[in-house]
Amino acid sequence: MQSKPQDRLVAASAFSTDERAAVYRAIETRRDVRDQFLPEPLPDALVTRLLSAAHSAPSVGFMQPWNFIVVRDEARRGQVFEAFQRANEEAASMFEGEARDKYRTLKLEGIRKAPVSICVTCDPTRAGKVVLGRTHNPRMDSFSTVCAVQNLWLAARAEGVGVGWVSIFHERDVKQVLGIPDHVEIVAWLCLGYVDKLYAEPELAVKGWRQRLALEELVFSDAWGVKATGAVP
């Protein structure tokens, strides 16, 4: 006899104090690593655990639009680094004065220093033309893929693995290096490697690029612009 969906429900409860603290610690101490990678390779089993965490992410309509290209080959990573360098020079020219000078001081060496990279992609055709939950917002597949990136990032933090998200490149250049089909979107190029030190705060805050905004300035109550009251710090 086939079981009913309601028969698949299991008990749910809050985590223990220690388990809950570990989740929040991973969230609060996660960092975008640009230069602190150690050369030690990541074991295959560890990479698989991180990919499994990413694949456990929520996705609208359960479309699971992601693919993960694990790139260890130095030649391919070198080609992507060259694409990044070209785009990075273009990016620097978009800033002016002190901001341009400060931008050029940022070390963005993850592609070369991290022992492995993962290119996370989104296939909008995965679940067909009409997808539950995407009927009125065609970007929900990309948003779902970003959830996979975040899952991987938090799992990596728990494993002592640093992650750096590289977004400065022309998508066509990286697609050519990896043979990615035209209809597939690159959502993230992630650099992964062990780290023994992380900044106590986000690196861009430490180096004076931007500071974290106050939460109370970002929370509204019931409608746009209405300041929240109550539990917001």
GROMACS .gro file of C-alpha atoms in nm:
model
  233
    1MET     CA    1   0.000   0.000   0.000
    2GLN     CA    2   0.145   0.335  -0.104
    3SER     CA    3   0.212   0.574   0.182
    4LYS     CA    4   0.041   0.912   0.192
    5PRO     CA    5   0.245   1.234   0.193
    6GLN     CA    6   0.135   1.309   0.549
    7ASP     CA    7   0.278   0.975   0.657
    8ARG     CA    8   0.624   1.101   0.561
    9LEU     CA    9   0.618   1.381   0.819
   10VAL     CA   10   0.871   1.345   1.101
   11ALA     CA   11   0.903   1.518   1.434
   12ALA     CA   12   1.064   1.863   1.433
   13SER     CA   13   1.213   2.047   1.727
   14ALA     CA   14   1.467   2.318   1.802
   15PHE     CA   15   1.834   2.223   1.804
   16SER     CA   16   2.020   2.181   2.129
   17THR     CA   17   2.199   2.486   2.268
   18ASP     CA   18   2.538   2.368   2.135
   19GLU     CA   19   2.399   2.274   1.792
   20ARG     CA   20   2.224   2.609   1.760
   21ALA     CA   21   2.538   2.796   1.863
   22ALA     CA   22   2.738   2.610   1.597
   23VAL     CA   23   2.495   2.713   1.324
   24TYR     CA   24   2.510   3.078   1.424
   25ARG     CA   25   2.888   3.063   1.459
   26ALA     CA   26   2.921   2.938   1.102
   27ILE     CA   27   2.697   3.221   0.981
   28GLU     CA   28   2.871   3.494   1.180
   29THR     CA   29   3.230   3.389   1.107
   30ARG     CA   30   3.191   3.303   0.740
   31ARG     CA   31   3.427   3.513   0.531
   32ASP     CA   32   3.496   3.576   0.162
   33VAL     CA   33   3.857   3.458   0.139
   34ARG     CA   34   4.075   3.627  -0.119
   35ASP     CA   35   4.434   3.546  -0.030
   36GLN     CA   36   4.472   3.331   0.283
   37PHE     CA   37   4.450   2.987   0.123
   38LEU     CA   38   4.693   2.713   0.223
   39PRO     CA   39   4.840   2.494  -0.054
   40GLU     CA   40   4.729   2.167   0.109
   41PRO     CA   41   4.486   1.983  -0.124
   42LEU     CA   42   4.130   1.915  -0.018
   43PRO     CA   43   4.042   1.545   0.016
   44ASP     CA   44   3.786   1.416  -0.232
   45ALA     CA   45   3.557   1.306   0.052
   46LEU     CA   46   3.553   1.659   0.192
   47VAL     CA   47   3.470   1.812  -0.146
   48THR     CA   48   3.189   1.559  -0.180
   49ARG     CA   49   3.048   1.660   0.159
   50LEU     CA   50   3.049   2.024   0.054
   51LEU     CA   51   2.880   1.946  -0.276
   52SER     CA   52   2.621   1.737  -0.090
   53ALA     CA   53   2.550   2.035   0.136
   54ALA     CA   54   2.507   2.255  -0.171
   55HIS     CA   55   2.276   2.000  -0.334
   56SER     CA   56   2.061   1.996  -0.019
   57ALA     CA   57   1.969   2.361  -0.073
   58PRO     CA   58   1.608   2.464  -0.124
   59SER     CA   59   1.499   2.535  -0.479
   60VAL     CA   60   1.177   2.686  -0.608
   61GLY     CA   61   0.954   2.416  -0.756
   62PHE     CA   62   1.225   2.168  -0.648
   63MET     CA   63   1.384   2.244  -0.985
   64GLN     CA   64   1.744   2.190  -0.861
   65PRO     CA   65   1.885   2.396  -1.149
   66TRP     CA   66   2.248   2.377  -1.040
   67ASN     CA   67   2.556   2.202  -1.170
   68PHE     CA   68   2.899   2.204  -1.007
   69ILE     CA   69   3.215   2.195  -1.217
   70VAL     CA   70   3.506   2.101  -0.990
   71VAL     CA   71   3.821   2.251  -1.139
   72ARG     CA   72   4.157   2.129  -1.013
   73ASP     CA   73   4.351   2.151  -1.339
   74GLU     CA   74   4.608   2.431  -1.309
   75ALA     CA   75   4.599   2.512  -1.678
   76ARG     CA   76   4.225   2.573  -1.678
   77ARG     CA   77   4.244   2.772  -1.356
   78GLY     CA   78   4.522   2.973  -1.515
   79GLN     CA   79   4.302   3.055  -1.813
   80VAL     CA   80   4.024   3.169  -1.582
   81PHE     CA   81   4.271   3.380  -1.386
   82GLU     CA   82   4.375   3.551  -1.708
   83ALA     CA   83   4.008   3.625  -1.781
   84PHE     CA   84   3.974   3.762  -1.430
   85GLN     CA   85   4.281   3.984  -1.469
   86ARG     CA   86   4.144   4.140  -1.786
   87ALA     CA   87   3.810   4.210  -1.624
   88ASN     CA   88   3.977   4.329  -1.304
   89GLU     CA   89   4.164   4.599  -1.492
   90GLU     CA   90   3.837   4.709  -1.646
   91ALA     CA   91   3.679   4.715  -1.301
   92ALA     CA   92   3.960   4.925  -1.154
   93SER     CA   93   3.909   5.186  -1.425
   94MET     CA   94   3.545   5.224  -1.320
   95PHE     CA   95   3.644   5.369  -0.983
   96GLU     CA   96   3.794   5.711  -0.932
   97GLY     CA   97   4.061   5.865  -0.714
   98GLU     CA   98   4.112   5.713  -0.371
   99ALA     CA   99   3.862   5.435  -0.439
  100ARG     CA  100   4.063   5.324  -0.743
  101ASP     CA  101   4.385   5.322  -0.543
  102LYS     CA  102   4.225   5.124  -0.261
  103TYR     CA  103   4.075   4.878  -0.508
  104ARG     CA  104   4.416   4.804  -0.653
  105THR     CA  105   4.551   4.717  -0.306
  106LEU     CA  106   4.301   4.437  -0.257
  107LYS     CA  107   4.460   4.096  -0.306
  108LEU     CA  108   4.243   3.876  -0.524
  109GLU     CA  109   4.463   3.569  -0.563
  110GLY     CA  110   4.216   3.292  -0.487
  111ILE     CA  111   4.201   3.143  -0.835
  112ARG     CA  112   4.576   3.083  -0.832
  113LYS     CA  113   4.630   3.005  -0.463
  114ALA     CA  114   4.332   2.787  -0.375
  115PRO     CA  115   4.389   2.419  -0.465
  116VAL     CA  116   4.040   2.374  -0.611
  117SER     CA  117   3.771   2.588  -0.768
  118ILE     CA  118   3.404   2.511  -0.821
  119CYS     CA  119   3.205   2.679  -1.095
  120VAL     CA  120   2.840   2.682  -0.993
  121THR     CA  121   2.597   2.709  -1.282
  122CYS     CA  122   2.222   2.739  -1.332
  123ASP     CA  123   2.031   2.559  -1.607
  124PRO     CA  124   1.696   2.739  -1.656
  125THR     CA  125   1.568   2.452  -1.872
  126ARG     CA  126   1.614   2.186  -1.603
  127ALA     CA  127   1.248   2.168  -1.499
  128GLY     CA  128   1.085   2.263  -1.829
  129LYS     CA  129   0.920   2.582  -1.947
  130VAL     CA  130   0.659   2.613  -1.673
  131VAL     CA  131   0.794   2.566  -1.322
  132LEU     CA  132   0.599   2.580  -1.000
  133GLY     CA  133   0.695   2.906  -0.829
  134ARG     CA  134   0.875   3.050  -1.133
  135THR     CA  135   0.562   3.136  -1.328
  136HIS     CA  136   0.580   3.504  -1.235
  137ASN     CA  137   0.948   3.549  -1.151
  138PRO     CA  138   1.186   3.399  -1.409
  139ARG     CA  139   1.489   3.463  -1.186
  140MET     CA  140   1.384   3.212  -0.921
  141ASP     CA  141   1.613   2.948  -1.071
  142SER     CA  142   1.915   3.175  -1.024
  143PHE     CA  143   1.803   3.268  -0.674
  144SER     CA  144   1.771   2.898  -0.591
  145THR     CA  145   2.126   2.837  -0.713
  146VAL     CA  146   2.253   3.110  -0.482
  147CYS     CA  147   2.100   2.914  -0.193
  148ALA     CA  148   2.322   2.622  -0.297
  149VAL     CA  149   2.625   2.851  -0.289
  150GLN     CA  150   2.538   2.964   0.064
  151ASN     CA  151   2.491   2.607   0.183
  152LEU     CA  152   2.831   2.512   0.050
  153TRP     CA  153   2.989   2.821   0.207
  154LEU     CA  154   2.852   2.753   0.555
  155ALA     CA  155   2.945   2.385   0.540
  156ALA     CA  156   3.295   2.485   0.431
  157ARG     CA  157   3.328   2.717   0.729
  158ALA     CA  158   3.239   2.429   0.961
  159GLU     CA  159   3.507   2.216   0.789
  160GLY     CA  160   3.782   2.479   0.826
  161VAL     CA  161   3.773   2.547   0.453
  162GLY     CA  162   3.782   2.901   0.317
  163VAL     CA  163   3.573   3.007   0.020
  164GLY     CA  164   3.618   3.304  -0.209
  165TRP     CA  165   3.350   3.410  -0.458
  166VAL     CA  166   3.500   3.547  -0.779
  167SER     CA  167   3.253   3.747  -0.989
  168ILE     CA  168   3.487   3.970  -1.189
  169PHE     CA  169   3.501   3.814  -1.534
  170HIS     CA  170   3.312   3.813  -1.860
  171GLU     CA  171   3.088   3.508  -1.852
  172ARG     CA  172   3.164   3.420  -2.214
  173ASP     CA  173   3.536   3.384  -2.133
  174VAL     CA  174   3.481   3.130  -1.856
  175LYS     CA  175   3.218   2.945  -2.059
  176GLN     CA  176   3.473   2.902  -2.335
  177VAL     CA  177   3.735   2.762  -2.096
  178LEU     CA  178   3.495   2.510  -1.942
  179GLY     CA  179   3.275   2.431  -2.243
  180ILE     CA  180   2.955   2.550  -2.076
  181PRO     CA  181   2.649   2.562  -2.307
  182ASP     CA  182   2.517   2.903  -2.407
  183HIS     CA  183   2.185   2.867  -2.224
  184VAL     CA  184   2.348   2.782  -1.891
  185GLU     CA  185   2.422   3.073  -1.656
  186ILE     CA  186   2.737   3.097  -1.443
  187VAL     CA  187   2.624   3.198  -1.095
  188ALA     CA  188   2.952   3.173  -0.904
  189TRP     CA  189   3.317   3.084  -0.938
  190LEU     CA  190   3.422   2.964  -0.591
  191CYS     CA  191   3.781   2.920  -0.477
  192LEU     CA  192   3.823   2.663  -0.198
  193GLY     CA  193   4.112   2.574   0.027
  194TYR     CA  194   4.211   2.520   0.387
  195VAL     CA  195   4.276   2.833   0.590
  196ASP     CA  196   4.434   2.874   0.934
  197LYS     CA  197   4.345   3.241   0.975
  198LEU     CA  198   4.040   3.449   0.889
  199TYR     CA  199   3.966   3.815   0.941
  200ALA     CA  200   3.768   3.881   1.259
  201GLU     CA  201   3.538   4.099   1.046
  202PRO     CA  202   3.468   4.100   0.670
  203GLU     CA  203   3.790   4.189   0.488
  204LEU     CA  204   3.635   4.483   0.305
  205ALA     CA  205   3.531   4.630   0.640
  206VAL     CA  206   3.878   4.576   0.789
  207LYS     CA  207   4.039   4.746   0.489
  208GLY     CA  208   3.799   5.038   0.494
  209TRP     CA  209   3.606   4.966   0.175
  210ARG     CA  210   3.262   4.952   0.337
  211GLN     CA  211   3.124   4.893   0.686
  212ARG     CA  212   2.836   4.673   0.790
  213LEU     CA  213   2.508   4.860   0.790
  214ALA     CA  214   2.307   4.876   1.111
  215LEU     CA  215   2.028   4.618   1.113
  216GLU     CA  216   1.775   4.864   1.254
  217GLU     CA  217   1.821   5.081   0.945
  218LEU     CA  218   1.721   4.793   0.719
  219VAL     CA  219   1.412   4.654   0.893
  220PHE     CA  220   1.068   4.805   0.828
  221SER     CA  221   0.740   4.719   0.992
  222ASP     CA  222   0.444   4.621   0.771
  223ALA     CA  223   0.531   4.870   0.492
  224TRP     CA  224   0.832   5.030   0.324
  225GLY     CA  225   0.994   5.303   0.529
  226VAL     CA  226   0.805   5.234   0.850
  227LYS     CA  227   1.063   5.185   1.124
  228ALA     CA  228   1.033   4.857   1.308
  229THR     CA  229   0.985   4.843   1.679
  230GLY     CA  230   1.046   4.567   1.924
  231ALA     CA  231   1.317   4.302   1.901
  232VAL     CA  232   1.540   4.462   1.635
  233PRO     CA  233   1.869   4.568   1.805
   0.00000   0.00000   0.00000
